[in-house]
mmCIF file of C-alpha atoms in Angstrom:
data_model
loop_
_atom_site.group_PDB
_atom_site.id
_atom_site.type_symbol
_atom_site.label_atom_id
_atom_site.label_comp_id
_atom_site.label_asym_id
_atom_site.label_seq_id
_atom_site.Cartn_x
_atom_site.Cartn_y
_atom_site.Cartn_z
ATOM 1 C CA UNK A 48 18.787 12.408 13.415
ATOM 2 C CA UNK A 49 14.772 11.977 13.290
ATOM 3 C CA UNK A 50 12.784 14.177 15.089
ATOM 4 C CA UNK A 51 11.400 12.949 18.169
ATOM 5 C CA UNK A 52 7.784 11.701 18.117
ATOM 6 C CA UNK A 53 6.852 12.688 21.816
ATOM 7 C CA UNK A 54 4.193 15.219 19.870
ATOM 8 C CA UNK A 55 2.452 11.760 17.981
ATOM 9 C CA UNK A 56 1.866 10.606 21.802
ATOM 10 C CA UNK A 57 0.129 12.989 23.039
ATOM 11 C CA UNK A 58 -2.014 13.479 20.767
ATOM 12 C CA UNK A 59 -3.966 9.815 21.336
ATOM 13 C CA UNK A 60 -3.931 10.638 25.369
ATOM 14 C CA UNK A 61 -5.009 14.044 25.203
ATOM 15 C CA UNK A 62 -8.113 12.596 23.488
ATOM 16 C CA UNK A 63 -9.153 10.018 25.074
ATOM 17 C CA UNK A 64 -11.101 12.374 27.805
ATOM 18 C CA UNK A 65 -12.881 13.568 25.304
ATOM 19 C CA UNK A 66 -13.627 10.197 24.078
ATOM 20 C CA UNK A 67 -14.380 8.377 27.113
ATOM 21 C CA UNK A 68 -17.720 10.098 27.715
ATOM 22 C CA UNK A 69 -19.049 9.042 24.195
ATOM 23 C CA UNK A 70 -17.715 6.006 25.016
ATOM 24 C CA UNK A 71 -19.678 4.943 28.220
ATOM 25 C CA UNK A 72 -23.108 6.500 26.584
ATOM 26 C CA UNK A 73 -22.605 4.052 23.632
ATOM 27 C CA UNK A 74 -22.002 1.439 26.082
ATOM 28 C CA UNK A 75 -24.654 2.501 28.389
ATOM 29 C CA UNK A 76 -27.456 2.666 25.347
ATOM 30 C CA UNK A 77 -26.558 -0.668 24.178
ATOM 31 C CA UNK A 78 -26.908 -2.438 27.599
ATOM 32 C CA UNK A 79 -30.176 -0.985 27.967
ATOM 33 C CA UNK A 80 -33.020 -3.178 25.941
ATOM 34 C CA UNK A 81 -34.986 -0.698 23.201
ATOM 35 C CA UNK A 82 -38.457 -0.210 23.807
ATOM 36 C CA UNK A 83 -40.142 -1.850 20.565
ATOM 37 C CA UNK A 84 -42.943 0.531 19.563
ATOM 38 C CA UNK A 85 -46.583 -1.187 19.188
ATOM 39 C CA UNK A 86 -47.096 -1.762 15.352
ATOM 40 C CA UNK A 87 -50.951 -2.609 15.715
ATOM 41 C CA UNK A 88 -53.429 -1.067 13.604
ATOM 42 C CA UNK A 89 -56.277 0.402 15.541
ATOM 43 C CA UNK A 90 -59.645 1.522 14.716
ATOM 44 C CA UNK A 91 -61.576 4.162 16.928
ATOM 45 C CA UNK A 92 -65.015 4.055 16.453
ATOM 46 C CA UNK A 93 -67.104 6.840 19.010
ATOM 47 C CA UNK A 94 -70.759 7.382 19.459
ATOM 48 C CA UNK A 95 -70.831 10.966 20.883
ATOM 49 C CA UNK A 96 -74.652 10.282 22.143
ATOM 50 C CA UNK A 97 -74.093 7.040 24.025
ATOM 51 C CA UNK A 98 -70.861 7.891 25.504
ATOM 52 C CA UNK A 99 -69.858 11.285 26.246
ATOM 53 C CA UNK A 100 -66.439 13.067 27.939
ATOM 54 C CA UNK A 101 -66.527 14.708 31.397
ATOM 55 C CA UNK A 102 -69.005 18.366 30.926
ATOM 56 C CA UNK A 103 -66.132 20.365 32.365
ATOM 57 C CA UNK A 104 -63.396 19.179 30.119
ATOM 58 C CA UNK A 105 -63.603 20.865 26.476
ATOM 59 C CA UNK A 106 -64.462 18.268 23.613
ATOM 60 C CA UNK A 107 -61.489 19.196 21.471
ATOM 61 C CA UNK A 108 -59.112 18.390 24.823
ATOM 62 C CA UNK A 109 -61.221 14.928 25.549
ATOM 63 C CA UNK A 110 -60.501 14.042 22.159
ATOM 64 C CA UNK A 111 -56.742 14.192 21.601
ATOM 65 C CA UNK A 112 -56.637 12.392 24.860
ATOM 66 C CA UNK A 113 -58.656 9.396 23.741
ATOM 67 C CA UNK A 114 -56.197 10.061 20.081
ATOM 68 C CA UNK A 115 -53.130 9.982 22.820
ATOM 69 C CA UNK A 116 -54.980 6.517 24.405
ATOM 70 C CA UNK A 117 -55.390 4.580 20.943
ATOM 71 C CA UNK A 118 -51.645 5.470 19.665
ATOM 72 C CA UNK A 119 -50.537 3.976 23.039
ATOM 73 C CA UNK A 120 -52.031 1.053 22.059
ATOM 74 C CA UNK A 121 -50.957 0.956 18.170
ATOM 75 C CA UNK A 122 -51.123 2.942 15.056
ATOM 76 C CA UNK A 123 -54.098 4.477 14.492
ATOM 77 C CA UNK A 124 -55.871 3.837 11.078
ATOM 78 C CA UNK A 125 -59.297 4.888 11.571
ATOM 79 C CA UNK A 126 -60.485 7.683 13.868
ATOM 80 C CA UNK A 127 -64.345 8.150 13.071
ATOM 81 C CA UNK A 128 -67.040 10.143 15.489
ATOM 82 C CA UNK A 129 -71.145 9.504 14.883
ATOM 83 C CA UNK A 130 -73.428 12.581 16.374
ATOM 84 C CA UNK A 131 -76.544 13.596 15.425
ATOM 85 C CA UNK A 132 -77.168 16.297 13.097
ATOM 86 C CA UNK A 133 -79.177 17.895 16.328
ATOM 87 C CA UNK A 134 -76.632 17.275 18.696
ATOM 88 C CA UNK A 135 -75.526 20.319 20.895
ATOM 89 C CA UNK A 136 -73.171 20.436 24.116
ATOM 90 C CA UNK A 137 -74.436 21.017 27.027
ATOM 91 C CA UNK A 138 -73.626 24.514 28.617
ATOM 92 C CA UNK A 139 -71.143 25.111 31.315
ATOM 93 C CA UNK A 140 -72.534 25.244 34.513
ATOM 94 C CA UNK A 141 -72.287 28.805 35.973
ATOM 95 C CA UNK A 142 -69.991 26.884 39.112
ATOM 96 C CA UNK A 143 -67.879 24.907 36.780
ATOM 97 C CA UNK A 144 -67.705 28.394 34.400
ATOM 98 C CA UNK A 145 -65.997 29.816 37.529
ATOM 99 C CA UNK A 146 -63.693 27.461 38.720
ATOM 100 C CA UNK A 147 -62.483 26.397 35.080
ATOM 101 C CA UNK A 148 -58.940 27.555 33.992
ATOM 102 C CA UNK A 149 -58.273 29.169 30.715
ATOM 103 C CA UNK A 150 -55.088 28.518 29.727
ATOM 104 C CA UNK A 151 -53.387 30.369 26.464
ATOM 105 C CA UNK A 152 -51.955 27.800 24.125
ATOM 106 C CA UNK A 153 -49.054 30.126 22.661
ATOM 107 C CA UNK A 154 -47.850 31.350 26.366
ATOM 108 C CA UNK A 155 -48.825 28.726 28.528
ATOM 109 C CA UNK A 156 -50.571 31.179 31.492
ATOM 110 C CA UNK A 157 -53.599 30.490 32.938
ATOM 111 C CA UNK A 158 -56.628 32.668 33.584
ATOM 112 C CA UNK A 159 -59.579 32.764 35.963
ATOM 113 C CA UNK A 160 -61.429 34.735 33.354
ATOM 114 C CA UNK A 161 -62.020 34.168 29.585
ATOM 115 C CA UNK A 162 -62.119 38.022 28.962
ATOM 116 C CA UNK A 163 -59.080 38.192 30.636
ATOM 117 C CA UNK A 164 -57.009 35.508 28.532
ATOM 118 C CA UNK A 165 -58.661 37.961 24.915
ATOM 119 C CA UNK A 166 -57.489 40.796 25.843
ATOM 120 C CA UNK A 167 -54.176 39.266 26.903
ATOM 121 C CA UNK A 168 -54.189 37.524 23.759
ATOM 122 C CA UNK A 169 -54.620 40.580 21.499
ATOM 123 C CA UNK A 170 -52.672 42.985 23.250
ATOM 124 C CA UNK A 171 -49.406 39.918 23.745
ATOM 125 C CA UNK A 172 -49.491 37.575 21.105
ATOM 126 C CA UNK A 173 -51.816 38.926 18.434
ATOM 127 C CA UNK A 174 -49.319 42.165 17.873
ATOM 128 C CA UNK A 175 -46.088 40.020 17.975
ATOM 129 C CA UNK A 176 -47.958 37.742 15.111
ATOM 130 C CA UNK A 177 -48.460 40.796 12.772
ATOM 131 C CA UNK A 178 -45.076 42.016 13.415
ATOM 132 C CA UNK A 179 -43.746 38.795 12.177
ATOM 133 C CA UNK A 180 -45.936 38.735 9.260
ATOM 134 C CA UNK A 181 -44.637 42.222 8.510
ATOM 135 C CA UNK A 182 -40.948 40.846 8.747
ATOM 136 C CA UNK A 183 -41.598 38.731 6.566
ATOM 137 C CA UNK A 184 -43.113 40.962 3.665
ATOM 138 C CA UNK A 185 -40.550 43.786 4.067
ATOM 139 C CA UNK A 186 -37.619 40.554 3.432
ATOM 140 C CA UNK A 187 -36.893 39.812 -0.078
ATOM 141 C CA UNK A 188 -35.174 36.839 -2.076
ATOM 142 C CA UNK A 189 -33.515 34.092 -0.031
ATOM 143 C CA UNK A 190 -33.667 36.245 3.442
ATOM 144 C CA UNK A 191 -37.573 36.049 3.331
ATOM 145 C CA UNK A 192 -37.204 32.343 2.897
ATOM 146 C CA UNK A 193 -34.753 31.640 5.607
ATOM 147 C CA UNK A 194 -37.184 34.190 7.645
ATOM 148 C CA UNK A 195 -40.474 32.336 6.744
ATOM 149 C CA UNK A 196 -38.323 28.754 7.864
ATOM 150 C CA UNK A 197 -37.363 30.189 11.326
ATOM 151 C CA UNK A 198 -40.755 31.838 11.801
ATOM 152 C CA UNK A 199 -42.943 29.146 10.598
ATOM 153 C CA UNK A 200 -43.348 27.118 13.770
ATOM 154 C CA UNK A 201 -44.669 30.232 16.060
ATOM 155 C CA UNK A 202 -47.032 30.873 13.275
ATOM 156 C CA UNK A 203 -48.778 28.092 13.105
ATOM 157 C CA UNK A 204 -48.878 27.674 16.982
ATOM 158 C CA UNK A 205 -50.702 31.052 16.823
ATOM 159 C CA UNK A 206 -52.961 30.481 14.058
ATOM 160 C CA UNK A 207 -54.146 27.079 15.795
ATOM 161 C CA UNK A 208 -54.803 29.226 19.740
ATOM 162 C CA UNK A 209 -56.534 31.896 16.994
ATOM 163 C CA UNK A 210 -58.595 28.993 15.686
ATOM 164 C CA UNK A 211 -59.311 27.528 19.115
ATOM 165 C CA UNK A 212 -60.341 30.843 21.073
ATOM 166 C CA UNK A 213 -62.449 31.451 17.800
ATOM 167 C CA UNK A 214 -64.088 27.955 18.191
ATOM 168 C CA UNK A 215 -64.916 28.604 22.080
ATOM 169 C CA UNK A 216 -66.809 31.498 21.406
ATOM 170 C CA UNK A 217 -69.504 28.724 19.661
ATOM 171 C CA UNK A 218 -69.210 25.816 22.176
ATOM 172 C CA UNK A 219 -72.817 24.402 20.655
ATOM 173 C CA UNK A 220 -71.046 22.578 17.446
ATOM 174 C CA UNK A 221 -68.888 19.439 18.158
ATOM 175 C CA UNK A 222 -68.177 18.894 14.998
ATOM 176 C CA UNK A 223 -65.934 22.173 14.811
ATOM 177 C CA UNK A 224 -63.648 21.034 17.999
ATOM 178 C CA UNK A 225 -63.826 16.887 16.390
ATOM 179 C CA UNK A 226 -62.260 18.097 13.187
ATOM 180 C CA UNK A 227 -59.817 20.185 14.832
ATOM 181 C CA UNK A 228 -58.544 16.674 16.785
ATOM 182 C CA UNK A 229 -58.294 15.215 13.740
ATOM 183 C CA UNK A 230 -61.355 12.852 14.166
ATOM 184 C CA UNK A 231 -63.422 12.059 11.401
ATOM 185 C CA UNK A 232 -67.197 13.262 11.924
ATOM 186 C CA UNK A 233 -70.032 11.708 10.530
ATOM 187 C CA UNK A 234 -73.224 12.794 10.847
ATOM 188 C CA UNK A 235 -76.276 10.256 11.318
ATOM 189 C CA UNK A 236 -79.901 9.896 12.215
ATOM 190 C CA UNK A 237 -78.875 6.821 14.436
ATOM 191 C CA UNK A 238 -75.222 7.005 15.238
ATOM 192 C CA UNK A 239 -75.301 3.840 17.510
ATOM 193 C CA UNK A 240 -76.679 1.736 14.474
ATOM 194 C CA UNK A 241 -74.163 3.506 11.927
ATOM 195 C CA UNK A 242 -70.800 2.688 14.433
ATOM 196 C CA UNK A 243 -72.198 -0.506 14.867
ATOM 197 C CA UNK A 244 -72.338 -1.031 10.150
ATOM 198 C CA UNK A 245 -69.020 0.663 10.311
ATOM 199 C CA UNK A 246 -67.583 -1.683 13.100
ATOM 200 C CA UNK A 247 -68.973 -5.075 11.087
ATOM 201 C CA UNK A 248 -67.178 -3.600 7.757
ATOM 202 C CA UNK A 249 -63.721 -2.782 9.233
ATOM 203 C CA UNK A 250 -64.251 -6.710 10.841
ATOM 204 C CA UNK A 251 -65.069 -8.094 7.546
ATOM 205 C CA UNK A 252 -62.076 -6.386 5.829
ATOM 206 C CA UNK A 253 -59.622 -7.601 8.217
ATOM 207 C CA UNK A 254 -57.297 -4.689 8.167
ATOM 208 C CA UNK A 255 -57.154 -4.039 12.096
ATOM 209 C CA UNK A 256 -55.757 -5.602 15.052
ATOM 210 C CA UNK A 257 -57.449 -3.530 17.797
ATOM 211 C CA UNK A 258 -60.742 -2.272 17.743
ATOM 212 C CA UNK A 259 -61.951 0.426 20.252
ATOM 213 C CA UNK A 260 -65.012 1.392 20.863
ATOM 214 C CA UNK A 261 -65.838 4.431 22.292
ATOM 215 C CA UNK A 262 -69.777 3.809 23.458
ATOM 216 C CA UNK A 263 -71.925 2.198 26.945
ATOM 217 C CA UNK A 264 -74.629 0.579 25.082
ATOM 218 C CA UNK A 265 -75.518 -3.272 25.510
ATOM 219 C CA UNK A 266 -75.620 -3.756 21.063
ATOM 220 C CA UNK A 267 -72.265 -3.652 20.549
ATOM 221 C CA UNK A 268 -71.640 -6.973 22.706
ATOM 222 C CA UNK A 269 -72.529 -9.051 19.141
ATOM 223 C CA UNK A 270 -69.588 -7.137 17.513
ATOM 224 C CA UNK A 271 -67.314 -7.493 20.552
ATOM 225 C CA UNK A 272 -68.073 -11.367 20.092
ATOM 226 C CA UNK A 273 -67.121 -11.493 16.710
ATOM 227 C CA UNK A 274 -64.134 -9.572 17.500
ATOM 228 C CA UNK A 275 -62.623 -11.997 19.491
ATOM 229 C CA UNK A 276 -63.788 -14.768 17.185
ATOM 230 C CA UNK A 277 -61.806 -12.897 14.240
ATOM 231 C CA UNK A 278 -58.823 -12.482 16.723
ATOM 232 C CA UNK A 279 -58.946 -8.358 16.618
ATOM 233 C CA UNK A 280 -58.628 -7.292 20.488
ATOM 234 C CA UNK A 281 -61.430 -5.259 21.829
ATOM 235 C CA UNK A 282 -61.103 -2.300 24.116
ATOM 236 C CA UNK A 283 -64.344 0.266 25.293
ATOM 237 C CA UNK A 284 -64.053 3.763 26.594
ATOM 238 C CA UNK A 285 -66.832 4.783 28.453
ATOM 239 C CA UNK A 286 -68.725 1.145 28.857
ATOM 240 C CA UNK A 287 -69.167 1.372 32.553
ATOM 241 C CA UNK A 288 -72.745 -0.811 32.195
ATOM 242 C CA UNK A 289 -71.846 -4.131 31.107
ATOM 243 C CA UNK A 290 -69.714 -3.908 27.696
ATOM 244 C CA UNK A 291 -66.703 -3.860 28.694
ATOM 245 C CA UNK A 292 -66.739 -7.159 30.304
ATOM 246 C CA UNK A 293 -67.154 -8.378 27.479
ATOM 247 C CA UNK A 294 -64.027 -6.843 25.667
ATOM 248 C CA UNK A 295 -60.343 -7.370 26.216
ATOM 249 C CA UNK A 296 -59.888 -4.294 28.360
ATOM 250 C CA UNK A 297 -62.113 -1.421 29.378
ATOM 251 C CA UNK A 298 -61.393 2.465 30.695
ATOM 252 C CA UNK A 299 -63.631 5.013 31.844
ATOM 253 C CA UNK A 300 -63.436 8.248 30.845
ATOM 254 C CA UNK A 301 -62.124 9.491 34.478
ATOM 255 C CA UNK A 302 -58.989 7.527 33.067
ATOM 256 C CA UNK A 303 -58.508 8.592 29.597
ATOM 257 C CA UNK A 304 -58.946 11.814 31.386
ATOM 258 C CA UNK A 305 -56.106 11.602 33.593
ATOM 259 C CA UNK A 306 -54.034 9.722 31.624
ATOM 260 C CA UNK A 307 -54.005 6.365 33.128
ATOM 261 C CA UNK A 308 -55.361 4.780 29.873
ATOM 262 C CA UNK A 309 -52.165 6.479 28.103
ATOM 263 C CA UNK A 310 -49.602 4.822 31.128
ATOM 264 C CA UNK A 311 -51.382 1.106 30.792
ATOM 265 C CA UNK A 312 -51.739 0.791 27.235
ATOM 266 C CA UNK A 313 -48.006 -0.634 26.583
ATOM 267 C CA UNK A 314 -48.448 -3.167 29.391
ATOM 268 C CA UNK A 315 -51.677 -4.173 27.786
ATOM 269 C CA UNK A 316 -50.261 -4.584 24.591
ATOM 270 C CA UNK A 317 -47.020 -6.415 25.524
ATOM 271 C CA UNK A 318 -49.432 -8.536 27.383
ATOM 272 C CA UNK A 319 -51.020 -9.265 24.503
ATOM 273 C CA UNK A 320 -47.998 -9.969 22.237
ATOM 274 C CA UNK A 321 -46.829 -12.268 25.069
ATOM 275 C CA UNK A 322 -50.135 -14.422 24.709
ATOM 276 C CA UNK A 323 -50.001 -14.291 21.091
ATOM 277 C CA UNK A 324 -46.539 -16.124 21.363
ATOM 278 C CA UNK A 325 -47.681 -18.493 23.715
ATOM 279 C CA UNK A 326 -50.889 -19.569 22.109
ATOM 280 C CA UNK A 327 -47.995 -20.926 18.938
ATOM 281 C CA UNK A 328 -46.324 -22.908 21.458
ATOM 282 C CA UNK A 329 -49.052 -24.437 23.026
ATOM 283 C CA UNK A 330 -49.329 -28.386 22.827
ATOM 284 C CA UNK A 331 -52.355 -29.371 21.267
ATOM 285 C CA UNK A 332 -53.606 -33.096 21.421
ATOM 286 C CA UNK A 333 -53.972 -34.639 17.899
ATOM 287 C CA UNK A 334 -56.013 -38.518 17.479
ATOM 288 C CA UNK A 335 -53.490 -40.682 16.015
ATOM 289 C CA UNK A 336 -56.309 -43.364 14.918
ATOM 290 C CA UNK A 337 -55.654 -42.229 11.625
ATOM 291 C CA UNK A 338 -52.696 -42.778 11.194
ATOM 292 C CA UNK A 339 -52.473 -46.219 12.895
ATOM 293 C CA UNK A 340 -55.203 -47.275 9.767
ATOM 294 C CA UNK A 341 -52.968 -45.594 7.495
ATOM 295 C CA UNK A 342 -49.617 -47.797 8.497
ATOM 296 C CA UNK A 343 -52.134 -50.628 8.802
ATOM 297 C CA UNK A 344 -53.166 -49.876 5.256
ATOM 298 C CA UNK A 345 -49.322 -49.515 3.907
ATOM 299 C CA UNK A 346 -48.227 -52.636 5.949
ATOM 300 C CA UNK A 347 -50.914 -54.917 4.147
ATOM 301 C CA UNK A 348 -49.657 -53.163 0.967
ATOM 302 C CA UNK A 349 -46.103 -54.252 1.155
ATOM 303 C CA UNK A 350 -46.321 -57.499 2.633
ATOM 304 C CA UNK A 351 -46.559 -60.779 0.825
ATOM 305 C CA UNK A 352 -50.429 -61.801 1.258
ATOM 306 C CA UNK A 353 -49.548 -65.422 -1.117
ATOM 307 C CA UNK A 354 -46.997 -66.340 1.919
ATOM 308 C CA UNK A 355 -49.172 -65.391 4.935
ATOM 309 C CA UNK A 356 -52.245 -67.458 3.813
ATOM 310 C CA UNK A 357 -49.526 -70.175 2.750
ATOM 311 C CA UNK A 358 -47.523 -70.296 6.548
ATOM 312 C CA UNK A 359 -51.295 -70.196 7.674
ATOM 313 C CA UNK A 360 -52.586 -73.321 6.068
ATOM 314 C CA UNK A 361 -49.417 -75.438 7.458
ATOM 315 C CA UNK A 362 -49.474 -73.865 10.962
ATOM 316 C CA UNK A 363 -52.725 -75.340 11.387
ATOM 317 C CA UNK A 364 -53.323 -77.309 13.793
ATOM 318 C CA UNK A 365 -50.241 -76.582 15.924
ATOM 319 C CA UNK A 366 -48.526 -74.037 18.336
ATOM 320 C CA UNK A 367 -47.314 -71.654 16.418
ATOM 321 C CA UNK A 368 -43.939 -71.864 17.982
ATOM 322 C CA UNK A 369 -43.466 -75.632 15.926
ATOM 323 C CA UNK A 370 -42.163 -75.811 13.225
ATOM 324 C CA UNK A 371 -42.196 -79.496 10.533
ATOM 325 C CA UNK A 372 -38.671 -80.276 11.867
ATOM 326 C CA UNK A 373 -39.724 -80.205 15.253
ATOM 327 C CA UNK A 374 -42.522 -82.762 14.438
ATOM 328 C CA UNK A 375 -40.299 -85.153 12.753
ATOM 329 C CA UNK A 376 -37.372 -85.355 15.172
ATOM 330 C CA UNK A 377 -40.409 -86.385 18.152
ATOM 331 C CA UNK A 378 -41.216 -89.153 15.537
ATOM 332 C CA UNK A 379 -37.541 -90.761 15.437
ATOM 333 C CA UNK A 380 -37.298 -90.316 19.155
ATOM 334 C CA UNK A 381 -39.876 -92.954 19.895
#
């Protein structure tokens, strides 16, 4: 006698409950159509003189959300800031100093107060930091290294508030609070005729698909021209005067600000891919005079010139429709 193979059975249906979850997600994420990321390479070009943030947002926030604002749009492949060598901000406003909110970047709480948020900051965060870093040097061999891997994220969240609370205390240098964003500073006597160089060379090159420009003044409508000779799409931050009718789309910084810029940049660029597409479909009207001469010309080519001027000669005189038969059967009629 075999065994019986009632324990093979149940097996298959005691998993499929277990499977039928897995099942309906893959089904589920199939059905639903995957958002294609925008491939465009963009090129942020800023004039920090002609076009500055809101006074009671910091720089170094104003700046990663113009960074968030270009990514939306594409892949950014040039990030580039023009000040003067001069150039300080402006100082808080004693009202503004009072109703801003420091917030600790390794925590998340807010303060009214900035004293408030350093002494937080060394008594909290600054004494769980060295005890970490003293973890770390009492752990030998491959312990330490496993240690250093777990540990390494909270560090470097530290060490960045550290750098950021350091760079407050000095809120007269841009440049400090640019770098820190990851935007490329360059200093310049004239920094609306340097963007405007540096715009004209990444046109020339070619490399780009998007060009924003992060400025108000009335010059840069030239390059926005050329721009949209050259096919790159043109988009200006901060252009309330007249620019940015002149360029694909335009924000303000109250948008950037609030994120609106971030929300409508992948409408803006699927509209764009959509007109792309149509403009290859579109039915353009060619002349066919040309070619008419051409099958003119071929026609002549091919044909038999000796027997057109010979049918000539002995058609003349007479309908075309007679032929020499026709002529001599009238004759033996009468």
């Amino acid at each position: 006698m075999f065994p019986p193979f009632s324990h093979l059975r149940r097996r298959p249906l005691a998993a499929i409950p277990s499977l039928l979850p897995r099942l309906l997600h893959s089904l589920s994420t199939s059905n639903t159509p995957a958002t294609r990321a925008p491939t465009t390479l963009v090129a942020v070009l800023w004039d920090l003189v002609a076009s500055r943030p809101p006074s009671t947002l910091p720089l170094y926030d104003a700046a990663v959300r113009l960074h968030l604002a270009a990514t939306s749009l594409g892949r950014v492949r040039l990030s580039e800031v023009f000040i003067h060598p001069g150039h300080r901000l402006p100082a808080p406003s004693p009202a503004a100093a009072a109703a801003s909110v420091h917030l600790c970047r390794v925590c998340g709480r807010r303060f009214r107060a900035r004293d408030t948020l350093l002494r937080h900051f060394d008594a909290i965060h600054a004494r769980e930091h060295a005890k970490r870093l003293a973890r770390i040097d009492s752990s030998r061999g491959d312990r330490r290294v496993r240690l250093a891997a777990a540990l390494s994220l909270k560090l470097s969240k530290y060490e960045k508030a550290a750098r950021e609370l350091t760079a407050a205390a000095d809120p007269g240098s841009p440049a400090d609070d640019l770098r820190r964003a990851r935007v490329a500073v360059e200093l310049s006597r004239t920094p609306s005729d340097s963007l405007r160089q540096r715009a004209q060379e990444v046109l020339n090159e070619g490399s780009i698909g998007c060009l924003m420009l992060v400025s108000g003044r009335d010059e840069l409508v030239p390059l926005l021209r050329l721009a949209r000779e050259k096919g790159v799409r043109s988009v200006v931050v901060g252009g309330e005067s007249g620019t940015a009718r002149w360029a694909d789309v335009g924000f303000s910084w109250a948008e950037v600000v609030a994120g609106k810029a971030r929300k409508a940049a992948p409408s803006v660029s699927s509209k764009w891919r959509d007109r792309d597409v149509l403009k290859r479909l579109e039915w353009r009207y060619e002349d066919d005079e040309d070619e008419d001469d051409d099958k003119d010309k071929v026609f002549a080519e091919d044909g038999d010139e000796d027997g057109i001027e010979e049918l000539a000669r002995k058609t003349k005189g007479k309908p075309w429709w007679k032929l020499e038969s026709d002529g001599e059967e009238s004759c033996v009629c009468r």
